[in-house]
Amino acid sequence: MMMKPPVPKLWVVISSAFLFCLLVLFQINKLDLIGKNLQITHQINNFFISIVASSHNQTLNLTRNANESDGIRAKHPEKEETDTCAGRYIYMYNLPSKFNDDIIKDCRPLIKWFDMCPFMVNSGLGPQVSESDNTTARVLTVKTGSWYSTNQFLLAIIFRERMKHYECLTNDSSLASATYVPYYAGFDVSRHLWGYNVTVRDELGIKLAQWLREKPEWRKMYGRDHFFVTGRIAWDFRRVRDEDSDWGSKLMRLPEFANMTMLAIETTAWANEFAVPYPTYFHPKSLTEIWKWQRKVKSVKRKYLFSFVGGPRPKLDGSIRGEIIKQCLASHGKCRFLNCFVNDCDNPVKIMEVFEKSVFCLQPSGDSYTRRSIFDSILAGCIPVFFSPGSGYNQYIWYFPKDYTKYSVYIPEKEMRNGTVSLRKILGMIDKERISRMRNEVARIIPKIIYTKPGLVGPEKIEDAFDIAVDRILERVAMVKRMMEEGKDIQSEYYSQTKDLKKLEII
């Protein structure tokens, strides 16, 4: 029961007033007192009466206010502060270690022919780049300590570490608007891609599906509020047949995972997949670092009209890369070609130096639709040149402007394959004013496609690729939940298992 505020006693007020009057009388000159006795007495009486009346009214008012205050408190309890995480809470499963940490303990065989162990340090960011020579200091802002040799396949580890520091992460799953499953699906499948049968490739995913089904969080929306992240392309989880000769696992064809949302570095054409940026080498810890880097790449002088970082792979992509390399070498110094077959293309300094010196950066399809260098080139302030909508425009819809002409150039792949296009001529015809506008737009994209260091808060916090992905997941789950409550069909639009590859090709 709440206590009423204390009300002053009437006799205390009267006594205080009386003493005050005596003090006033004592200070008055005796002669004046005798001559004006009646007048003073009358004034003092009036003063005394006014104090008593005022005190009485104050007593009544305080009593009334106290009673009213009690009534207000009874009807309207004190409201709690606004919950800034309302609608943004995420619950992260504490999975058995066999689904994540145990997978990467033996890091050597995670990817055949490539040792991933050196890149596992710094919570997946990789080894920190130090200022070893003048070139490094000129190309990168290494004194910030924010540049790392980050491997493109480590997104799941980077994302999980960021989630641990997410400001609205909750241990109470009943508050959560979405549930994150920190399963290292990419490394689970990659370690079994060569020399293993489909039973081994699918084993852990099937066990996780069973584990999830038994959780109370699953029954809330039967997985439609669940999501996971992988540093591999979505095709690796869409095996159709149970033939050992077929590629990948069937993870996304399991009924449980078909209800979940997958974030991958490249998607296919299914409705429950979304593409997020490949990790770059830059992981800043403040907004100030971003601004300084943006100013640097906007002001740097660019020696080459266009460039290409990669290598000829005719068995995989026909003639397009071969045609690009051919035109680049015949450009009379207008193009820079960094051949990854003879150069170390895992070296951040080498890669960023080429892109920083180029106005346009060519981004043909790699082993799949997308390539990591799309994001490395944007980070360097270089305007990307796409040859397929599935390489960028129809992939990273959460990150790139809808109007692709603002930040990139599109040249149809067909025209490159038949040799009817001159890259030097097309790119050389773009006027300086448009190039300047495009470079500014590319610089504005930079914060959206990087993954910052964990734990940033306050005014220096950056809305990076992680934040954008989380916000879009929350929006998606909220929409699905609303449609479920209204009895609407969510399968065809949000979880359809019918692929339409044409979606990736239509611009």
Short mmCIF file of C-alpha atoms in Angstrom, two decimals:
data_model
loop_
_atom_site.label_atom_id
_atom_site.label_comp_id
_atom_site.label_asym_id
_atom_site.label_seq_id
_atom_site.Cartn_x
_atom_site.Cartn_y
_atom_site.Cartn_z
CA MET A 1 0.00 0.00 0.00
CA MET A 2 1.40 3.40 -1.01
CA MET A 3 2.05 6.03 1.74
CA LYS A 4 0.30 9.44 1.47
CA PRO A 5 2.51 12.53 1.44
CA PRO A 6 2.75 14.17 4.91
CA VAL A 7 0.31 17.08 5.60
CA PRO A 8 1.62 19.97 7.83
CA LYS A 9 -0.10 20.31 11.25
CA LEU A 10 -2.15 23.54 11.58
CA TRP A 11 -0.83 24.43 15.05
CA VAL A 12 2.76 24.25 13.82
CA VAL A 13 2.03 26.80 11.10
CA ILE A 14 0.21 29.16 13.56
CA SER A 15 3.05 29.00 16.12
CA SER A 16 5.65 29.77 13.47
CA ALA A 17 3.64 32.78 12.31
CA PHE A 18 3.25 34.10 15.86
CA LEU A 19 6.97 33.95 16.58
CA PHE A 20 7.70 35.72 13.31
CA CYS A 21 5.33 38.58 14.30
CA LEU A 22 7.03 39.05 17.69
CA LEU A 23 10.38 39.29 15.97
CA VAL A 24 9.05 42.03 13.68
CA LEU A 25 7.58 43.99 16.60
CA PHE A 26 10.82 43.84 18.52
CA GLN A 27 12.74 45.44 15.66
CA ILE A 28 10.37 48.41 15.30
CA ASN A 29 11.50 51.72 16.77
CA LYS A 30 9.78 52.39 20.12
CA LEU A 31 8.70 55.98 19.20
CA ASP A 32 7.11 54.86 15.96
CA LEU A 33 5.48 52.03 17.81
CA ILE A 34 3.82 54.40 20.31
CA GLY A 35 2.60 56.87 17.63
CA LYS A 36 1.28 54.28 15.28
CA ASN A 37 0.25 51.58 17.67
CA LEU A 38 -3.25 51.14 16.37
CA GLN A 39 -2.15 51.13 12.73
CA ILE A 40 0.61 48.60 13.32
CA THR A 41 -1.63 46.42 15.42
CA HIS A 42 -4.19 46.41 12.62
CA GLN A 43 -1.54 45.53 10.00
CA ILE A 44 -0.12 42.75 12.14
CA ASN A 45 -3.54 41.29 12.73
CA ASN A 46 -4.25 41.31 9.00
CA PHE A 47 -0.87 39.72 8.28
CA PHE A 48 -1.45 37.07 10.93
CA ILE A 49 -4.92 36.23 9.61
CA SER A 50 -3.64 35.97 6.03
CA ILE A 51 -0.94 33.50 7.09
CA VAL A 52 -3.41 31.35 8.97
CA ALA A 53 -5.83 31.36 6.05
CA SER A 54 -3.04 30.57 3.60
CA SER A 55 -1.78 27.75 5.79
CA HIS A 56 -5.29 26.34 6.12
CA ASN A 57 -5.78 26.41 2.35
CA GLN A 58 -2.36 24.84 1.84
CA THR A 59 -3.31 22.08 4.25
CA LEU A 60 -6.53 21.42 2.38
CA ASN A 61 -4.78 21.50 -0.99
CA LEU A 62 -2.01 19.16 0.12
CA THR A 63 -4.57 16.75 1.54
CA ARG A 64 -6.61 16.91 -1.66
CA ASN A 65 -3.51 16.52 -3.85
CA ALA A 66 -2.33 13.59 -1.79
CA ASN A 67 -5.68 11.86 -2.16
CA GLU A 68 -5.81 12.61 -5.89
CA SER A 69 -2.25 11.40 -6.32
CA ASP A 70 -3.12 8.12 -4.63
CA GLY A 71 -6.09 7.75 -6.93
CA ILE A 72 -3.96 8.36 -10.03
CA ARG A 73 -1.38 5.82 -8.90
CA ALA A 74 -4.11 3.28 -8.23
CA LYS A 75 -5.64 3.73 -11.68
CA HIS A 76 -2.41 4.29 -13.65
CA PRO A 77 0.65 2.49 -12.27
CA GLU A 78 3.96 4.02 -13.21
CA LYS A 79 4.81 3.14 -16.82
CA GLU A 80 8.09 1.45 -17.58
CA GLU A 81 10.57 3.03 -19.96
CA THR A 82 10.01 2.40 -23.67
CA ASP A 83 11.50 -0.93 -24.77
CA THR A 84 13.76 -0.07 -27.70
CA CYS A 85 14.10 -3.77 -28.51
CA ALA A 86 10.38 -4.44 -28.85
CA GLY A 87 9.91 -6.35 -32.10
CA ARG A 88 13.69 -6.70 -32.49
CA TYR A 89 14.57 -9.42 -29.98
CA ILE A 90 16.42 -12.41 -31.38
CA TYR A 91 16.94 -15.71 -29.62
CA MET A 92 20.11 -17.68 -30.44
CA TYR A 93 20.10 -21.41 -29.83
CA ASN A 94 22.88 -22.82 -27.69
CA LEU A 95 23.48 -25.70 -30.09
CA PRO A 96 25.44 -28.81 -29.13
CA SER A 97 29.02 -28.15 -30.19
CA LYS A 98 28.92 -30.87 -32.86
CA PHE A 99 26.86 -28.46 -34.99
CA ASN A 100 29.41 -25.63 -34.95
CA ASP A 101 32.56 -25.49 -32.81
CA ASP A 102 33.51 -29.14 -33.23
CA ILE A 103 33.26 -28.79 -37.02
CA ILE A 104 36.04 -26.20 -37.17
CA LYS A 105 38.31 -27.70 -34.52
CA ASP A 106 40.04 -29.71 -37.22
CA CYS A 107 40.36 -26.79 -39.64
CA ARG A 108 42.84 -28.30 -42.08
CA PRO A 109 40.42 -30.51 -44.07
CA LEU A 110 37.52 -28.04 -44.14
CA ILE A 111 38.29 -27.25 -47.78
CA LYS A 112 40.30 -29.68 -49.85
CA TRP A 113 43.56 -28.31 -51.28
CA PHE A 114 43.35 -25.22 -49.06
CA ASP A 115 44.39 -24.73 -45.45
CA MET A 116 41.74 -22.71 -43.58
CA CYS A 117 43.55 -22.77 -40.23
CA PRO A 118 45.43 -19.43 -40.62
CA PHE A 119 42.15 -17.64 -41.31
CA MET A 120 40.31 -18.84 -38.20
CA VAL A 121 41.96 -16.32 -35.87
CA ASN A 122 40.30 -13.12 -34.61
CA SER A 123 36.83 -14.70 -34.53
CA GLY A 124 36.95 -15.48 -38.23
CA LEU A 125 38.31 -12.13 -39.42
CA GLY A 126 41.68 -13.72 -40.13
CA PRO A 127 45.21 -12.41 -39.55
CA GLN A 128 45.47 -8.67 -39.05
CA VAL A 129 47.26 -6.79 -41.81
CA SER A 130 50.30 -4.92 -40.49
CA GLU A 131 52.12 -1.96 -42.01
CA SER A 132 54.94 -3.97 -43.49
CA ASP A 133 55.97 -1.59 -46.28
CA ASN A 134 55.15 1.71 -48.01
CA THR A 135 52.74 0.05 -50.43
CA THR A 136 50.62 -1.32 -47.61
CA ALA A 137 50.51 2.09 -45.92
CA ARG A 138 49.53 3.77 -49.17
CA VAL A 139 46.84 1.29 -50.19
CA LEU A 140 45.22 0.54 -46.81
CA THR A 141 44.52 2.57 -43.68
CA VAL A 142 46.39 -0.02 -41.64
CA LYS A 143 47.07 2.23 -38.65
CA THR A 144 43.41 1.83 -37.70
CA GLY A 145 43.96 -1.88 -37.07
CA SER A 146 40.83 -2.68 -39.04
CA TRP A 147 42.27 -4.57 -42.01
CA TYR A 148 42.41 -8.37 -42.01
CA SER A 149 43.14 -11.20 -44.44
CA THR A 150 39.55 -12.39 -44.29
CA ASN A 151 38.55 -15.54 -46.15
CA GLN A 152 35.25 -15.46 -48.05
CA PHE A 153 34.01 -18.76 -46.58
CA LEU A 154 34.10 -17.56 -42.95
CA LEU A 155 30.87 -15.58 -42.96
CA ALA A 156 29.05 -17.98 -40.59
CA ILE A 157 31.71 -17.54 -37.90
CA ILE A 158 31.81 -13.75 -38.36
CA PHE A 159 28.01 -13.52 -38.22
CA ARG A 160 27.77 -15.65 -35.08
CA GLU A 161 30.33 -13.48 -33.30
CA ARG A 162 28.39 -10.35 -34.25
CA MET A 163 25.16 -11.93 -33.01
CA LYS A 164 26.74 -12.51 -29.59
CA HIS A 165 27.02 -8.71 -29.31
CA TYR A 166 23.63 -7.88 -30.85
CA GLU A 167 21.95 -5.30 -28.62
CA CYS A 168 18.59 -7.11 -28.67
CA LEU A 169 19.80 -10.67 -28.16
CA THR A 170 17.64 -12.37 -25.52
CA ASN A 171 17.81 -15.54 -23.44
CA ASP A 172 14.02 -15.55 -23.19
CA SER A 173 12.74 -17.16 -26.38
CA SER A 174 9.16 -16.03 -25.61
CA LEU A 175 10.27 -12.42 -26.27
CA ALA A 176 12.02 -13.23 -29.54
CA SER A 177 10.68 -12.10 -32.91
CA ALA A 178 13.14 -14.39 -34.72
CA THR A 179 15.39 -17.31 -33.83
CA TYR A 180 18.98 -17.69 -35.04
CA VAL A 181 20.44 -21.16 -35.58
CA PRO A 182 24.29 -20.91 -35.41
CA TYR A 183 24.94 -24.02 -37.48
CA TYR A 184 28.12 -24.07 -39.59
CA ALA A 185 26.37 -25.65 -42.56
CA GLY A 186 28.97 -24.44 -45.06
CA PHE A 187 31.93 -26.08 -43.35
CA ASP A 188 29.90 -29.18 -42.62
CA VAL A 189 29.27 -29.74 -46.32
CA SER A 190 32.65 -28.48 -47.61
CA ARG A 191 34.65 -31.02 -45.59
CA HIS A 192 32.63 -33.82 -47.20
CA LEU A 193 32.35 -32.63 -50.81
CA TRP A 194 35.15 -34.80 -52.14
CA GLY A 195 35.42 -38.53 -51.46
CA TYR A 196 32.34 -38.92 -49.24
CA ASN A 197 28.97 -40.47 -49.97
CA VAL A 198 25.63 -38.65 -49.62
CA THR A 199 24.87 -40.33 -46.29
CA VAL A 200 27.89 -38.68 -44.68
CA ARG A 201 27.15 -35.34 -46.34
CA ASP A 202 23.58 -35.30 -45.06
CA GLU A 203 24.06 -36.86 -41.63
CA LEU A 204 24.60 -33.80 -39.42
CA GLY A 205 21.90 -31.72 -41.10
CA ILE A 206 19.34 -34.47 -40.51
CA LYS A 207 20.37 -34.71 -36.85
CA LEU A 208 19.99 -30.94 -36.44
CA ALA A 209 16.54 -31.02 -38.02
CA GLN A 210 15.50 -33.65 -35.47
CA TRP A 211 17.02 -31.63 -32.61
CA LEU A 212 15.11 -28.50 -33.67
CA ARG A 213 11.78 -30.31 -33.98
CA GLU A 214 11.93 -31.24 -30.31
CA LYS A 215 12.38 -27.65 -29.11
CA PRO A 216 9.45 -25.54 -27.86
CA GLU A 217 10.75 -22.61 -29.93
CA TRP A 218 10.16 -24.67 -33.08
CA ARG A 219 6.48 -25.23 -32.36
CA LYS A 220 5.89 -21.48 -32.23
CA MET A 221 5.92 -21.13 -36.06
CA TYR A 222 7.34 -24.52 -37.07
CA GLY A 223 10.63 -22.96 -38.09
CA ARG A 224 9.29 -20.08 -40.16
CA ASP A 225 10.82 -17.63 -37.68
CA HIS A 226 14.18 -19.47 -37.78
CA PHE A 227 17.19 -18.49 -39.89
CA PHE A 228 20.81 -19.51 -40.36
CA VAL A 229 23.85 -18.15 -42.22
CA THR A 230 26.37 -19.82 -44.48
CA GLY A 231 29.56 -18.69 -46.17
CA ARG A 232 28.92 -20.85 -49.21
CA ILE A 233 26.59 -20.56 -52.19
CA ALA A 234 23.06 -21.93 -51.89
CA TRP A 235 23.59 -24.53 -54.63
CA ASP A 236 25.77 -26.49 -52.20
CA PHE A 237 22.62 -27.38 -50.19
CA ARG A 238 20.19 -28.19 -53.02
CA ARG A 239 21.21 -31.68 -54.17
CA VAL A 240 18.22 -33.27 -55.89
CA ARG A 241 19.24 -36.92 -56.17
CA ASP A 242 20.80 -39.23 -53.62
CA GLU A 243 23.65 -40.09 -55.93
CA ASP A 244 27.22 -39.98 -54.62
CA SER A 245 28.35 -38.37 -57.86
CA ASP A 246 25.99 -35.41 -57.38
CA TRP A 247 27.21 -32.22 -55.76
CA GLY A 248 26.49 -31.00 -52.25
CA SER A 249 23.99 -31.92 -49.57
CA LYS A 250 20.19 -31.91 -49.52
CA LEU A 251 19.96 -29.70 -46.43
CA MET A 252 17.51 -27.19 -47.92
CA ARG A 253 15.31 -30.01 -49.19
CA LEU A 254 14.72 -31.34 -45.67
CA PRO A 255 11.17 -30.35 -44.55
CA GLU A 256 12.48 -28.50 -41.48
CA PHE A 257 15.02 -26.41 -43.39
CA ALA A 258 12.49 -25.75 -46.14
CA ASN A 259 10.57 -23.79 -43.48
CA MET A 260 13.62 -21.79 -42.43
CA THR A 261 15.31 -18.81 -44.09
CA MET A 262 18.88 -19.15 -45.31
CA LEU A 263 21.30 -16.24 -45.68
CA ALA A 264 24.10 -17.14 -48.09
CA ILE A 265 26.79 -15.34 -50.09
CA GLU A 266 24.84 -16.35 -53.20
CA THR A 267 21.27 -17.59 -53.61
CA THR A 268 19.54 -19.70 -56.21
CA ALA A 269 15.91 -19.04 -57.13
CA TRP A 270 14.05 -20.27 -54.04
CA ALA A 271 11.88 -17.96 -51.96
CA ASN A 272 13.50 -18.73 -48.60
CA GLU A 273 17.04 -17.76 -49.61
CA PHE A 274 18.57 -14.30 -49.47
CA ALA A 275 22.02 -13.15 -50.51
CA VAL A 276 24.25 -11.21 -48.14
CA PRO A 277 27.65 -9.69 -49.00
CA TYR A 278 30.83 -11.71 -49.09
CA PRO A 279 33.16 -10.63 -46.26
CA THR A 280 35.72 -8.02 -47.33
CA TYR A 281 39.10 -7.21 -45.76
CA PHE A 282 37.86 -4.09 -43.94
CA HIS A 283 36.25 -4.40 -40.49
CA PRO A 284 36.15 -0.89 -39.00
CA LYS A 285 35.32 -0.11 -35.41
CA SER A 286 33.82 3.36 -35.86
CA LEU A 287 31.83 5.55 -38.21
CA THR A 288 34.77 7.94 -38.35
CA GLU A 289 36.91 5.22 -39.94
CA ILE A 290 34.26 4.73 -42.63
CA TRP A 291 34.14 8.44 -43.43
CA LYS A 292 37.92 8.62 -43.74
CA TRP A 293 37.99 5.60 -46.03
CA GLN A 294 35.17 6.97 -48.19
CA ARG A 295 37.04 10.24 -48.61
CA LYS A 296 40.18 8.35 -49.56
CA VAL A 297 38.59 6.22 -52.30
CA LYS A 298 36.64 9.18 -53.71
CA SER A 299 39.75 11.31 -54.03
CA VAL A 300 42.33 8.74 -55.22
CA LYS A 301 43.64 9.14 -58.77
CA ARG A 302 42.87 6.15 -60.99
CA LYS A 303 45.44 5.11 -63.53
CA TYR A 304 43.45 2.42 -65.39
CA LEU A 305 40.12 2.71 -67.19
CA PHE A 306 39.18 -0.85 -66.20
CA SER A 307 40.66 -3.94 -64.57
CA PHE A 308 40.05 -7.63 -64.02
CA VAL A 309 41.21 -9.81 -61.14
CA GLY A 310 40.91 -13.55 -61.79
CA GLY A 311 42.15 -16.18 -64.15
CA PRO A 312 41.16 -17.97 -67.36
CA ARG A 313 38.83 -20.88 -66.54
CA PRO A 314 37.52 -22.02 -69.93
CA LYS A 315 36.19 -25.34 -68.68
CA LEU A 316 33.84 -23.57 -66.29
CA ASP A 317 32.60 -20.44 -67.96
CA GLY A 318 33.17 -20.82 -71.70
CA SER A 319 34.83 -17.89 -73.37
CA ILE A 320 33.67 -14.80 -71.43
CA ARG A 321 36.66 -14.56 -69.11
CA GLY A 322 38.94 -15.44 -71.96
CA GLU A 323 37.42 -12.60 -74.03
CA ILE A 324 37.79 -10.19 -71.12
CA ILE A 325 41.44 -11.10 -70.60
CA LYS A 326 42.09 -10.87 -74.33
CA GLN A 327 40.64 -7.35 -74.56
CA CYS A 328 42.39 -6.29 -71.35
CA LEU A 329 45.82 -7.33 -72.61
CA ALA A 330 45.17 -5.56 -75.93
CA SER A 331 44.02 -2.29 -74.33
CA HIS A 332 47.40 -0.48 -74.62
CA GLY A 333 47.64 0.16 -70.90
CA LYS A 334 43.99 1.07 -70.33
CA CYS A 335 43.33 -2.18 -68.45
CA ARG A 336 45.10 -3.93 -65.57
CA PHE A 337 44.88 -7.73 -65.41
CA LEU A 338 45.88 -9.49 -62.18
CA ASN A 339 46.21 -13.17 -63.00
CA CYS A 340 45.37 -15.18 -59.90
CA PHE A 341 47.03 -18.26 -61.36
CA VAL A 342 50.43 -16.60 -60.96
CA ASN A 343 49.69 -14.00 -58.24
CA ASP A 344 48.59 -14.32 -54.63
CA CYS A 345 44.99 -13.16 -54.83
CA ASP A 346 44.48 -13.80 -51.11
CA ASN A 347 46.73 -10.81 -50.42
CA PRO A 348 44.52 -7.82 -49.48
CA VAL A 349 47.14 -5.27 -50.52
CA LYS A 350 47.55 -6.67 -54.03
CA ILE A 351 43.82 -6.89 -54.63
CA MET A 352 42.94 -3.48 -53.22
CA GLU A 353 45.82 -1.78 -55.03
CA VAL A 354 44.51 -2.91 -58.44
CA PHE A 355 40.93 -1.86 -57.66
CA GLU A 356 41.94 1.50 -56.19
CA LYS A 357 43.78 2.35 -59.40
CA SER A 358 40.83 1.44 -61.64
CA VAL A 359 37.73 3.40 -62.63
CA PHE A 360 35.76 0.28 -63.63
CA CYS A 361 36.15 -3.27 -62.31
CA LEU A 362 34.92 -6.18 -64.45
CA GLN A 363 32.78 -8.73 -62.62
CA PRO A 364 31.92 -11.70 -64.87
CA SER A 365 30.44 -14.83 -63.34
CA GLY A 366 33.01 -16.90 -61.48
CA ASP A 367 32.65 -20.56 -60.59
CA SER A 368 29.04 -19.51 -59.95
CA TYR A 369 27.01 -16.37 -60.59
CA THR A 370 28.80 -14.19 -58.05
CA ARG A 371 32.34 -13.46 -56.96
CA ARG A 372 33.91 -11.96 -53.89
CA SER A 373 35.70 -9.28 -55.91
CA ILE A 374 32.35 -7.51 -56.44
CA PHE A 375 32.56 -6.33 -52.85
CA ASP A 376 36.32 -5.80 -52.78
CA SER A 377 36.01 -3.51 -55.80
CA ILE A 378 33.11 -1.53 -54.30
CA LEU A 379 35.13 -1.18 -51.10
CA ALA A 380 37.93 0.32 -53.23
CA GLY A 381 35.50 2.80 -54.80
CA CYS A 382 35.68 1.09 -58.19
CA ILE A 383 32.54 1.00 -60.36
CA PRO A 384 31.47 -2.63 -60.96
CA VAL A 385 30.72 -3.85 -64.48
CA PHE A 386 28.25 -6.76 -64.54
CA PHE A 387 27.56 -9.15 -67.39
CA SER A 388 24.64 -11.05 -65.80
CA PRO A 389 21.80 -9.78 -63.56
CA GLY A 390 22.33 -12.89 -61.44
CA SER A 391 25.80 -11.67 -60.45
CA GLY A 392 24.55 -8.64 -58.53
CA TYR A 393 21.22 -6.97 -59.27
CA ASN A 394 19.02 -10.01 -58.57
CA GLN A 395 21.18 -11.25 -55.74
CA TYR A 396 21.90 -8.49 -53.22
CA ILE A 397 18.48 -6.84 -53.25
CA TRP A 398 18.83 -5.72 -49.62
CA TYR A 399 22.09 -3.89 -50.31
CA PHE A 400 22.27 -2.43 -53.82
CA PRO A 401 20.14 0.45 -55.16
CA LYS A 402 17.25 -0.66 -57.39
CA ASP A 403 18.44 1.62 -60.16
CA TYR A 404 21.61 -0.22 -61.15
CA THR A 405 22.66 2.55 -63.55
CA LYS A 406 23.46 4.76 -60.57
CA TYR A 407 26.40 2.67 -59.41
CA SER A 408 27.30 0.13 -62.13
CA VAL A 409 27.52 -0.69 -65.83
CA TYR A 410 25.68 -3.61 -67.40
CA ILE A 411 26.96 -5.34 -70.54
CA PRO A 412 24.98 -8.44 -71.62
CA GLU A 413 27.03 -11.61 -71.42
CA LYS A 414 25.91 -12.69 -74.89
CA GLU A 415 27.55 -9.67 -76.46
CA MET A 416 30.80 -10.44 -74.69
CA ARG A 417 30.75 -14.08 -75.71
CA ASN A 418 30.29 -13.36 -79.43
CA GLY A 419 33.01 -10.72 -79.40
CA THR A 420 30.80 -7.84 -80.64
CA VAL A 421 31.57 -5.59 -77.67
CA SER A 422 34.65 -3.46 -77.12
CA LEU A 423 35.10 -2.86 -73.41
CA ARG A 424 37.54 -0.05 -74.03
CA LYS A 425 35.12 1.71 -76.35
CA ILE A 426 31.96 1.30 -74.20
CA LEU A 427 33.60 2.30 -70.93
CA GLY A 428 35.65 5.04 -72.56
CA MET A 429 32.50 6.73 -73.88
CA ILE A 430 31.06 7.31 -70.39
CA ASP A 431 31.49 11.01 -69.59
CA LYS A 432 33.36 12.28 -66.54
CA GLU A 433 30.27 13.78 -64.91
CA ARG A 434 28.44 10.45 -64.91
CA ILE A 435 31.55 8.65 -63.67
CA SER A 436 31.78 11.12 -60.79
CA ARG A 437 28.14 10.50 -59.82
CA MET A 438 28.61 6.75 -60.00
CA ARG A 439 31.75 6.87 -57.87
CA ASN A 440 29.90 8.86 -55.23
CA GLU A 441 27.10 6.30 -55.22
CA VAL A 442 29.58 3.43 -54.92
CA ALA A 443 31.17 5.18 -51.92
CA ARG A 444 27.74 5.46 -50.28
CA ILE A 445 27.23 1.70 -50.63
CA ILE A 446 30.44 0.87 -48.73
CA PRO A 447 29.01 0.90 -45.16
CA LYS A 448 26.24 -1.47 -46.23
CA ILE A 449 28.52 -4.21 -47.57
CA ILE A 450 31.10 -4.50 -44.79
CA TYR A 451 31.01 -6.40 -41.50
CA THR A 452 32.24 -4.22 -38.65
CA LYS A 453 33.97 -5.37 -35.51
CA PRO A 454 31.62 -6.72 -32.82
CA GLY A 455 30.43 -4.54 -29.97
CA LEU A 456 29.98 -1.12 -31.61
CA VAL A 457 27.41 1.08 -29.82
CA GLY A 458 26.43 4.73 -29.62
CA PRO A 459 26.98 7.43 -32.24
CA GLU A 460 29.94 5.57 -33.78
CA LYS A 461 27.82 2.49 -34.56
CA ILE A 462 27.51 1.63 -38.24
CA GLU A 463 24.51 0.04 -39.95
CA ASP A 464 26.52 -2.61 -41.74
CA ALA A 465 25.72 -5.80 -43.68
CA PHE A 466 24.91 -7.65 -40.45
CA ASP A 467 22.43 -5.04 -39.23
CA ILE A 468 20.67 -4.85 -42.58
CA ALA A 469 20.32 -8.64 -42.74
CA VAL A 470 18.89 -8.81 -39.21
CA ASP A 471 16.39 -6.02 -39.90
CA ARG A 472 15.18 -7.68 -43.09
CA ILE A 473 14.83 -11.05 -41.36
CA LEU A 474 12.71 -9.44 -38.65
CA GLU A 475 10.53 -7.77 -41.29
CA ARG A 476 10.11 -11.06 -43.15
CA VAL A 477 9.16 -13.02 -40.02
CA ALA A 478 6.68 -10.32 -38.96
CA MET A 479 5.02 -10.46 -42.39
CA VAL A 480 4.84 -14.27 -42.36
CA LYS A 481 3.39 -14.28 -38.85
CA ARG A 482 0.75 -11.73 -39.82
CA MET A 483 -0.24 -13.77 -42.87
CA MET A 484 -0.43 -16.96 -40.81
CA GLU A 485 -2.72 -15.23 -38.30
CA GLU A 486 -4.93 -14.06 -41.16
CA GLY A 487 -5.07 -17.57 -42.60
CA LYS A 488 -3.36 -16.53 -45.85
CA ASP A 489 -1.19 -18.73 -48.06
CA ILE A 490 2.48 -18.24 -47.24
CA GLN A 491 3.88 -21.25 -49.03
CA SER A 492 3.74 -19.96 -52.60
CA GLU A 493 5.29 -16.57 -51.84
CA TYR A 494 7.61 -17.11 -48.90
CA TYR A 495 8.57 -20.80 -48.89
CA SER A 496 7.93 -22.07 -52.39
CA GLN A 497 10.06 -25.04 -53.37
CA THR A 498 9.60 -24.35 -57.07
CA LYS A 499 12.68 -22.83 -58.64
CA ASP A 500 12.62 -20.26 -61.42
CA LEU A 501 16.14 -19.61 -62.61
CA LYS A 502 14.86 -17.02 -65.06
CA LYS A 503 14.45 -14.70 -62.06
CA LEU A 504 18.22 -14.46 -61.85
CA GLU A 505 18.54 -13.57 -65.53
CA ILE A 506 15.80 -10.94 -65.88
CA ILE A 507 16.97 -7.38 -65.36
#
